[in-house]
Coordinates of C-alpha atoms in Angstrom, one line a residue:
Chain A
M1 CA 7.4 -9.5 31.1
S2 CA 5.8 -10.8 34.2
I3 CA 4.9 -14.5 34.3
Y4 CA 1.2 -13.7 34.6
L5 CA 1.1 -11.5 31.6
R6 CA 3.2 -14.0 29.7
N7 CA 0.7 -16.8 30.4
F8 CA -2.3 -14.6 29.7
L9 CA -0.9 -13.6 26.3
R10 CA -0.2 -17.2 25.6
F11 CA -3.8 -18.0 26.4
L12 CA -5.0 -15.4 23.9
A13 CA -2.5 -16.4 21.2
L14 CA -3.4 -20.1 21.5
I15 CA -7.1 -19.5 21.4
G16 CA -6.6 -17.2 18.4
I17 CA -4.5 -19.8 16.5
Q18 CA -6.9 -22.6 17.4
V19 CA -10.1 -20.8 16.6
L20 CA -9.2 -18.6 13.7
L21 CA -6.7 -20.8 11.9
L22 CA -6.7 -24.5 12.8
N23 CA -10.5 -24.8 13.1
K24 CA -10.8 -23.8 9.5
L25 CA -8.8 -26.8 8.4
S26 CA -10.5 -30.2 8.2
L27 CA -7.7 -32.6 7.6
R28 CA -7.6 -36.2 6.6
W29 CA -4.6 -38.3 5.9
W30 CA -5.9 -39.9 2.8
T31 CA -9.2 -40.3 1.0
S32 CA -10.8 -43.6 1.0
P33 CA -14.3 -44.7 -0.2
N34 CA -15.4 -45.5 3.3
G35 CA -14.3 -42.1 4.5
F36 CA -11.2 -41.8 6.6
P37 CA -12.2 -39.6 9.5
T38 CA -11.7 -35.9 9.2
F39 CA -10.2 -34.1 12.1
T40 CA -8.8 -30.8 13.2
P41 CA -5.5 -30.6 15.2
F42 CA -5.7 -29.1 18.7
V43 CA -2.9 -26.9 19.9
Y44 CA -4.8 -24.9 22.6
P45 CA -4.0 -27.6 25.3
L46 CA -0.5 -26.3 25.1
F47 CA -1.6 -23.5 27.5
I48 CA -2.1 -26.1 30.2
L49 CA 1.1 -28.0 29.2
L50 CA 3.2 -24.8 29.5
L51 CA 1.8 -23.4 32.8
P52 CA 4.7 -23.0 35.3
I53 CA 5.6 -26.3 37.0
S54 CA 4.9 -25.0 40.5
T55 CA 1.3 -23.8 39.6
P56 CA -1.1 -25.2 42.3
V57 CA -3.4 -27.9 41.0
W58 CA -6.6 -26.0 41.7
F59 CA -5.5 -23.1 39.5
V60 CA -4.5 -25.5 36.7
L61 CA -8.0 -27.1 37.0
I62 CA -9.8 -23.8 36.9
S63 CA -7.8 -22.3 34.1
G64 CA -8.3 -25.6 32.1
F65 CA -12.1 -25.2 32.7
G66 CA -11.9 -21.6 31.5
L67 CA -9.8 -22.5 28.4
G68 CA -12.2 -25.3 27.5
L69 CA -15.3 -23.2 27.9
T70 CA -13.8 -20.5 25.7
V71 CA -13.0 -23.0 22.9
D72 CA -16.5 -24.5 23.4
M73 CA -18.1 -21.2 22.9
F74 CA -16.3 -20.8 19.5
M75 CA -16.8 -24.3 18.4
N76 CA -20.4 -25.0 19.6
T77 CA -19.5 -28.1 21.4
G78 CA -21.4 -27.6 24.6
G79 CA -18.9 -28.5 27.3
I80 CA -16.9 -31.3 25.6
H81 CA -13.7 -29.3 25.3
A82 CA -14.0 -28.1 28.9
A83 CA -14.5 -31.6 30.2
A84 CA -11.5 -32.9 28.3
C85 CA -9.3 -30.0 29.5
V86 CA -10.3 -30.4 33.1
F87 CA -9.5 -34.1 32.8
M88 CA -6.1 -33.3 31.3
A89 CA -5.3 -30.7 33.9
F90 CA -6.1 -33.2 36.7
A91 CA -3.7 -35.7 35.2
R92 CA -0.9 -33.1 34.6
M93 CA 0.8 -33.4 38.0
A94 CA 0.7 -37.2 38.0
V95 CA 2.6 -37.2 34.6
L96 CA 4.9 -34.4 35.5
K97 CA 6.2 -35.8 38.8
P98 CA 7.9 -39.0 37.5
I99 CA 9.3 -37.2 34.4
L100 CA 11.1 -34.4 36.3
P101 CA 14.4 -35.3 38.0
R102 CA 14.0 -33.0 41.0
K103 CA 11.2 -32.2 43.5
I104 CA 8.4 -30.0 42.1
Y105 CA 9.0 -27.0 44.5
E106 CA 12.5 -26.7 43.3
Y107 CA 11.3 -25.4 39.9
K108 CA 10.3 -21.9 40.7
N109 CA 8.5 -20.0 37.9
L110 CA 9.8 -22.5 35.4
S111 CA 7.6 -23.8 32.6
P112 CA 7.9 -27.3 31.2
S113 CA 9.4 -26.9 27.8
V114 CA 12.0 -28.1 25.4
K115 CA 14.6 -25.8 27.0
T116 CA 14.0 -26.9 30.6
M117 CA 13.3 -30.6 30.0
N118 CA 15.0 -31.6 26.7
W119 CA 13.1 -33.0 23.7
T120 CA 12.4 -36.5 24.8
P121 CA 10.9 -35.9 28.2
F122 CA 8.9 -32.9 26.9
M123 CA 7.4 -34.8 24.0
T124 CA 6.6 -37.7 26.3
Y125 CA 4.9 -35.4 28.7
S126 CA 2.9 -33.7 26.0
S127 CA 2.0 -36.8 24.1
I128 CA 0.7 -38.5 27.3
L129 CA -1.4 -35.5 28.2
L130 CA -2.6 -34.8 24.7
F131 CA -3.6 -38.5 24.4
L132 CA -5.7 -38.1 27.5
H133 CA -7.3 -34.9 26.2
H134 CA -8.0 -36.4 22.7
L135 CA -9.4 -39.6 24.2
A136 CA -11.7 -37.7 26.5
Y137 CA -12.8 -35.3 23.7
L138 CA -13.5 -38.1 21.2
L139 CA -15.3 -40.3 23.6
L140 CA -17.6 -37.5 24.6
D141 CA -18.1 -36.4 21.1
I142 CA -18.8 -39.8 19.5
W143 CA -20.6 -41.1 22.7
S144 CA -20.6 -44.7 21.6
L145 CA -18.3 -47.7 21.2
H146 CA -20.0 -49.1 18.2
A147 CA -17.0 -48.4 15.9
P148 CA -13.9 -48.8 18.1
L149 CA -11.6 -48.9 15.0
Y150 CA -12.9 -45.6 13.8
L151 CA -12.3 -44.1 17.2
V152 CA -8.7 -45.4 17.4
I153 CA -7.9 -44.2 13.9
K154 CA -9.3 -40.8 14.5
L155 CA -7.5 -40.6 17.8
L156 CA -4.2 -41.6 16.4
A157 CA -4.5 -39.3 13.3
S158 CA -5.4 -36.2 15.3
L159 CA -3.0 -37.0 18.1
V160 CA 0.0 -37.3 15.8
T161 CA -1.0 -34.1 13.9
S162 CA -1.5 -32.2 17.1
L163 CA 1.9 -33.3 18.4
L164 CA 3.5 -32.0 15.2
F165 CA 1.9 -28.7 15.9
V166 CA 3.1 -28.8 19.5
A167 CA 6.7 -29.5 18.3
L168 CA 6.4 -26.7 15.8
Y169 CA 5.1 -24.3 18.4
S170 CA 8.0 -25.2 20.8
L171 CA 10.5 -24.8 18.0
L172 CA 9.2 -21.4 17.2
F173 CA 8.7 -19.9 20.6
S174 CA 11.1 -21.9 22.9
N175 CA 13.8 -19.2 22.7
S176 CA 11.7 -16.3 23.9
I177 CA 9.8 -18.2 26.5
N178 CA 12.5 -19.3 28.7
T179 CA 15.5 -17.0 28.5
Q180 CA 14.5 -15.1 31.6
Y181 CA 13.6 -18.0 33.8
K182 CA 16.6 -20.3 33.5
D183 CA 18.1 -21.1 36.8
Chain B
M1 CA -15.6 -31.1 62.4
V2 CA -11.9 -30.4 62.4
K3 CA -11.4 -33.8 60.8
L4 CA -13.9 -33.1 58.1
I5 CA -12.2 -29.8 57.3
Q6 CA -8.9 -31.6 57.2
L7 CA -10.4 -34.2 54.9
I8 CA -11.7 -31.6 52.6
R9 CA -8.4 -29.8 52.5
Q10 CA -6.6 -33.1 51.8
Y11 CA -8.9 -34.0 48.8
W12 CA -9.6 -30.4 47.7
N13 CA -8.1 -31.0 44.2
V14 CA -10.2 -34.1 43.7
I15 CA -13.3 -32.4 44.9
L16 CA -12.7 -29.5 42.6
F17 CA -12.0 -31.8 39.7
V18 CA -15.2 -33.8 40.2
L19 CA -17.2 -30.5 40.6
L20 CA -15.9 -29.0 37.4
E21 CA -16.5 -32.2 35.4
L22 CA -20.0 -32.3 36.7
I23 CA -20.6 -28.7 35.5
C24 CA -19.1 -29.8 32.1
F25 CA -21.5 -32.8 31.8
R26 CA -24.4 -30.6 32.7
L27 CA -23.5 -28.2 29.9
I28 CA -23.0 -31.1 27.4
V29 CA -26.4 -32.6 28.3
K30 CA -28.0 -29.3 28.0
S31 CA -26.5 -28.5 24.6
N32 CA -27.6 -31.9 23.2
S33 CA -31.2 -31.5 24.1
M34 CA -33.5 -30.6 21.2
Q35 CA -34.0 -27.1 22.6
G36 CA -30.3 -26.4 22.1
S37 CA -28.1 -24.5 24.5
D38 CA -28.6 -20.8 25.1
L39 CA -25.5 -20.5 27.2
I40 CA -22.4 -21.4 25.3
N41 CA -22.5 -21.1 21.5
S42 CA -20.9 -19.0 18.8
S43 CA -24.0 -16.9 18.1
N44 CA -23.0 -14.6 21.0
A45 CA -21.6 -11.2 20.2
L46 CA -17.9 -12.0 21.2
A47 CA -17.5 -15.1 19.1
G48 CA -19.5 -13.6 16.3
F49 CA -17.3 -10.5 16.2
F50 CA -14.1 -12.5 16.0
Y51 CA -15.5 -14.8 13.3
E52 CA -16.7 -11.9 11.3
K53 CA -13.3 -10.1 11.4
Q54 CA -11.6 -13.3 10.3
N55 CA -14.1 -13.9 7.6
D56 CA -13.7 -10.3 6.3
V57 CA -10.1 -11.2 5.5
V58 CA -10.6 -14.6 4.1
T59 CA -13.6 -13.7 2.0
Y60 CA -11.5 -11.7 -0.5
F61 CA -9.8 -14.8 -1.6
Q62 CA -13.1 -16.5 -2.4
L63 CA -14.6 -13.7 -4.5
R64 CA -13.9 -15.4 -7.8
T65 CA -15.6 -18.7 -6.9
V66 CA -18.5 -16.8 -5.3
N67 CA -19.0 -14.9 -8.5
K68 CA -19.0 -18.0 -10.6
E69 CA -21.5 -19.7 -8.3
L70 CA -23.8 -16.6 -8.4
L71 CA -23.6 -16.6 -12.2
A72 CA -24.5 -20.2 -12.4
E73 CA -27.4 -19.7 -10.0
N74 CA -28.6 -16.7 -12.0
A75 CA -28.6 -18.7 -15.2
R76 CA -30.5 -21.6 -13.5
L77 CA -33.1 -19.2 -12.1
H78 CA -33.5 -17.5 -15.5
N79 CA -34.1 -20.9 -17.1
E80 CA -36.6 -21.8 -14.5
L81 CA -38.4 -18.5 -14.8
S82 CA -38.7 -18.8 -18.6
G83 CA -40.8 -21.9 -18.0
F84 CA -43.4 -19.9 -16.2
Q85 CA -43.6 -17.0 -18.7
Y86 CA -47.0 -18.0 -20.2
F87 CA -48.7 -20.0 -17.5
D88 CA -50.5 -18.9 -14.4
T89 CA -49.5 -21.9 -12.3
L90 CA -49.7 -20.0 -9.0
Q91 CA -53.2 -18.7 -9.5
N92 CA -54.8 -20.2 -6.4
V93 CA -52.0 -19.7 -3.8
S94 CA -52.9 -17.0 -1.2
A95 CA -50.4 -15.1 0.9
K96 CA -49.0 -11.7 1.2
V97 CA -46.2 -11.0 -1.3
P98 CA -47.6 -10.6 -4.8
L99 CA -45.8 -12.3 -7.7
V100 CA -46.0 -10.2 -10.9
V101 CA -45.6 -11.5 -14.4
Y102 CA -45.8 -9.6 -17.6
D103 CA -48.4 -10.8 -20.1
T104 CA -46.2 -10.9 -23.1
V105 CA -48.8 -12.7 -25.3
K106 CA -51.4 -10.0 -24.9
A107 CA -48.8 -7.3 -25.4
R108 CA -47.6 -8.8 -28.6
K109 CA -51.2 -9.1 -29.8
D110 CA -51.7 -5.4 -29.0
S111 CA -48.6 -4.4 -30.9
A112 CA -49.5 -6.6 -33.8
L113 CA -52.9 -4.9 -34.0
A114 CA -51.2 -1.6 -33.8
V115 CA -49.0 -2.6 -36.7
N116 CA -52.0 -3.6 -38.7
D117 CA -53.8 -0.4 -38.0
S118 CA -51.0 1.9 -39.2
T119 CA -49.0 1.6 -42.3
Q120 CA -45.9 2.7 -40.4
P121 CA -43.5 0.0 -39.3
A122 CA -43.9 -0.3 -35.5
K123 CA -40.8 0.9 -33.7
P124 CA -40.9 0.7 -29.8
T125 CA -39.9 3.9 -28.1
I126 CA -37.0 4.0 -25.6
V127 CA -39.5 4.2 -22.7
Q128 CA -41.2 1.0 -23.9
E129 CA -37.9 -0.7 -24.3
L130 CA -36.8 0.1 -20.7
R131 CA -40.1 -1.2 -19.3
P132 CA -40.4 -4.9 -18.9
F133 CA -42.2 -6.2 -22.0
G134 CA -45.9 -6.8 -21.6
N135 CA -48.7 -5.9 -19.2
P136 CA -48.1 -6.5 -15.5
K137 CA -50.5 -8.9 -13.8
I138 CA -50.5 -10.5 -10.3
V139 CA -50.6 -14.2 -10.7
G140 CA -50.2 -15.4 -7.1
Y141 CA -48.4 -14.9 -3.8
A142 CA -45.0 -16.2 -2.6
S143 CA -45.1 -18.2 0.5
Y144 CA -41.4 -18.0 1.2
T145 CA -39.0 -15.1 1.6
Y146 CA -35.3 -15.6 1.2
I147 CA -32.8 -13.7 3.5
A148 CA -29.2 -13.9 2.2
A149 CA -26.4 -14.3 4.8
R150 CA -22.7 -14.8 4.9
V151 CA -21.2 -17.8 6.5
I152 CA -18.7 -16.6 9.1
N153 CA -17.9 -20.0 10.8
N154 CA -18.4 -23.5 9.7
S155 CA -17.4 -27.0 11.0
V156 CA -17.5 -30.4 9.4
V157 CA -15.3 -32.5 11.7
N158 CA -17.5 -33.0 14.7
D159 CA -18.9 -36.5 15.0
R160 CA -22.4 -35.7 16.2
N161 CA -23.5 -32.1 15.5
N162 CA -21.9 -29.6 13.2
Y163 CA -22.8 -25.9 13.4
I164 CA -22.5 -23.0 11.1
T165 CA -22.5 -19.3 12.2
I166 CA -23.9 -16.6 9.9
N167 CA -23.8 -12.8 10.1
R168 CA -27.6 -12.2 10.2
G169 CA -29.7 -12.4 13.4
A170 CA -33.0 -11.5 15.0
A171 CA -32.6 -7.9 13.8
D172 CA -32.8 -9.1 10.2
G173 CA -35.9 -11.2 10.8
I174 CA -34.3 -14.5 11.5
R175 CA -36.0 -16.8 14.0
K176 CA -35.3 -20.2 15.5
D177 CA -36.1 -23.3 13.4
M178 CA -36.1 -21.5 10.0
A179 CA -34.8 -23.6 7.1
V180 CA -31.4 -22.6 5.6
V181 CA -30.5 -23.5 2.0
S182 CA -27.8 -22.4 -0.4
S183 CA -27.7 -22.1 -4.2
E184 CA -26.8 -25.8 -4.4
G185 CA -29.0 -27.4 -1.9
I186 CA -30.1 -27.7 1.7
V187 CA -27.8 -26.5 4.5
G188 CA -29.6 -26.9 7.8
R189 CA -31.9 -25.1 10.2
V190 CA -31.5 -22.2 12.6
A191 CA -30.5 -23.4 16.1
D192 CA -29.8 -20.2 18.1
V193 CA -30.3 -16.5 17.3
S194 CA -28.7 -13.4 18.8
N195 CA -29.3 -9.9 17.7
H196 CA -26.9 -9.9 14.8
Y197 CA -25.7 -13.5 14.5
A198 CA -27.3 -16.9 14.3
T199 CA -26.0 -20.5 14.5
I200 CA -27.3 -23.1 12.2
I201 CA -27.3 -26.8 13.0
S202 CA -26.2 -28.2 9.6
V203 CA -27.3 -31.3 7.8
L204 CA -24.2 -33.0 9.1
S205 CA -25.9 -33.7 12.5
S206 CA -28.2 -36.1 14.2
R207 CA -31.4 -34.6 12.8
N208 CA -33.5 -36.4 10.2
I209 CA -34.8 -34.8 7.0
S210 CA -37.8 -36.0 5.0
T211 CA -36.7 -36.4 1.4
Q212 CA -38.1 -37.7 -1.9
I213 CA -36.6 -39.0 -5.2
A214 CA -38.0 -38.7 -8.6
G215 CA -41.5 -40.1 -8.7
G216 CA -42.3 -38.8 -5.3
N217 CA -41.0 -41.8 -3.3
I218 CA -40.4 -40.6 0.2
G219 CA -37.6 -41.5 2.6
V220 CA -35.8 -40.3 5.7
T221 CA -32.3 -38.9 5.3
S222 CA -29.8 -38.8 8.1
W223 CA -26.1 -38.2 8.3
S224 CA -23.9 -41.3 8.4
N225 CA -21.5 -39.7 10.8
N226 CA -18.1 -40.1 9.3
S227 CA -17.9 -38.0 6.1
P228 CA -19.0 -34.5 5.3
D229 CA -19.8 -35.6 1.7
F230 CA -22.4 -38.3 2.2
V231 CA -25.8 -38.8 3.9
T232 CA -28.0 -41.9 3.9
M233 CA -31.6 -42.0 2.8
S234 CA -33.4 -44.9 4.4
Q235 CA -37.0 -46.3 4.5
V236 CA -37.4 -46.0 0.8
D237 CA -40.0 -48.4 -0.7
I238 CA -38.3 -51.5 -2.2
R239 CA -40.3 -51.3 -5.4
T240 CA -38.9 -47.9 -6.2
K241 CA -36.9 -47.7 -9.4
V242 CA -33.8 -45.8 -8.6
R243 CA -30.6 -45.4 -10.6
K244 CA -27.2 -44.1 -9.6
G245 CA -27.1 -40.4 -10.4
D246 CA -30.8 -39.7 -9.5
T247 CA -31.3 -36.6 -7.4
A248 CA -33.1 -36.5 -4.0
Y249 CA -35.1 -33.4 -3.0
T250 CA -36.8 -32.2 0.2
T251 CA -40.5 -32.7 0.7
S252 CA -42.9 -30.2 2.0
Y253 CA -43.4 -32.2 5.2
S254 CA -40.5 -30.6 7.0
V255 CA -39.4 -27.0 7.6
Y256 CA -37.7 -27.0 4.2
P257 CA -39.4 -25.6 1.1
E258 CA -40.3 -28.4 -1.3
N259 CA -37.9 -29.6 -4.1
V260 CA -34.6 -28.2 -2.7
P261 CA -31.9 -30.6 -3.8
V262 CA -30.3 -32.8 -1.1
G263 CA -27.9 -34.9 -3.1
T264 CA -27.4 -37.5 -5.8
V265 CA -27.6 -41.3 -5.4
V266 CA -24.2 -43.0 -5.4
A267 CA -25.0 -46.4 -3.9
I268 CA -28.1 -48.5 -3.5
D269 CA -28.5 -51.1 -0.7
T270 CA -31.5 -53.5 -0.4
Y271 CA -32.7 -54.5 3.0
K272 CA -35.0 -57.4 2.6
V273 CA -35.7 -57.6 6.3
N274 CA -37.9 -54.5 6.3
N275 CA -38.5 -54.3 2.6
S276 CA -36.7 -51.1 2.1
L277 CA -33.9 -49.5 0.2
N278 CA -31.0 -47.6 1.7
L279 CA -29.6 -45.0 -0.7
K280 CA -26.3 -43.4 -0.2
L281 CA -26.4 -39.8 -1.3
R282 CA -23.6 -37.5 -2.2
L283 CA -24.6 -34.1 -0.8
S284 CA -25.1 -31.5 -3.5
N285 CA -23.6 -28.9 -1.2
N286 CA -19.9 -28.8 -0.4
F287 CA -20.0 -28.3 3.3
R288 CA -16.2 -27.7 3.5
N289 CA -16.6 -24.6 1.4
L290 CA -19.9 -22.8 2.3
K291 CA -19.8 -19.1 1.7
Y292 CA -23.3 -17.6 1.3
V293 CA -26.6 -19.2 2.4
Y294 CA -30.3 -18.2 2.3
V295 CA -32.4 -18.3 5.4
V296 CA -35.9 -19.2 4.3
K297 CA -38.8 -17.4 6.0
D298 CA -42.0 -19.4 5.6
N299 CA -44.8 -16.8 5.4
L300 CA -47.4 -19.4 6.0
G301 CA -45.4 -21.3 8.5
T302 CA -47.1 -20.1 11.7
E303 CA -50.5 -20.7 10.3
R304 CA -49.5 -24.2 9.3
K305 CA -47.9 -24.9 12.6
D306 CA -50.9 -23.6 14.6
L307 CA -53.3 -25.8 12.5
E308 CA -51.1 -28.9 13.0
K309 CA -50.8 -28.2 16.7
A310 CA -54.6 -27.8 17.0
A311 CA -55.2 -31.0 15.2
A312 CA -52.7 -32.8 17.4
A313 CA -54.3 -31.3 20.6
K314 CA -57.7 -32.5 19.3
E315 CA -56.4 -36.0 18.7
K316 CA -54.8 -36.1 22.2
A317 CA -58.1 -34.9 23.8
A318 CA -60.0 -37.6 22.0
M319 CA -57.5 -40.3 23.1
D320 CA -57.7 -39.0 26.7
A321 CA -61.5 -39.3 26.6
V322 CA -61.2 -42.9 25.3
H323 CA -58.7 -43.7 28.1
K324 CA -61.0 -42.2 30.8
K325 CA -63.8 -44.5 29.7

């Protein structure tokens, strides 16, 4: 399968999982009288995380924008997801550069994943970027700093849950994703 | 000039980033205005299609609970109806849809007379049994029409505005700003309409609702922003006697029909500063689990809106005249 088709299918699959499956869940870690924040885990940013390493930044930005707008359309959030995705896409290269041992152009057609990077670097990479995405999303959604603790709790809870889903996804699909592109 | 082009090429990514973020913020601001966005929302055909297909699958697992709820509602409506059997309470309401009741008292009198006249014991024929008992009589006119719709998407986790998508649209007579209720209580109001779908901005959002508790004391209900189960009713007169467990209903001041349940009181706070009570209400609807809703068409709505608009315009003209002097 060509790398374009592979990424396009991943786009569709992730949107499908996010919109038709995860958005129907409203999770909370425990019930408390004051109301522990409810949240949905987000896995669709994985599309940006898993784009090939040598993808030019402008393409990452534009695909992030498109991804965010598609999710916004389904979730009625105006442009909040798009803004968070573009922010995350912009930060991607800055995070990826120090984590990878070699120069960026040496990774031709290779996606950042568990197979290519090992568990620790990959989870570090995805947790930093997902943190930025969730922070941007929640700040734009709540649009106030009146309850910082609420923001922090909601951020941590949804971030950890999203990371669990990211790990699950990479466990399920890492075998098929990278067999052909190993150098 | 060459230098400028070089500069643009050097910072091309940053420029693109800023440009895209500006577009995003423009969209966010537009979607948060009271008019609502017409660009990106799930009432469009694509999102509606996918949500409906997903819901077609999921809905089978909910049939049992839906049935139960419908039975309960039916029973409640029957009970309510039985209270109106003998009284013409709606005599003076005027609109288009006739409400028919059957005058059972008169019919019984007639049959009693018939029994007295003949020595035979009166046995109603099959035709009479099939017909509703009594003589039909128009007692008034309904001012609301209810359009049933299926919920195909629903969110409760957003912090500011939560939206619901339903599978009925402009083709079914749904217009913007109509009220939406369910068998248990209020749901929200219609935000955007496409031909076959509509999005509803639910009670779990930053819009206020005029509510009343028993005794007609009026307050303003708004969502307290962190739980899909509770709303806060504020600006209630401090002399009001409220108990935990009392129910709050909508008033006729807003788009909602009167006396639709909002929730039950679970906590009462007193604010001496502005002499008011704050009531915490547990919503009567379970917003995590909405399946069917009714969109309420107000048959007298446009007439009322026009009248109110005319009155407001008159007031404004009078104020302008005063200011000119």
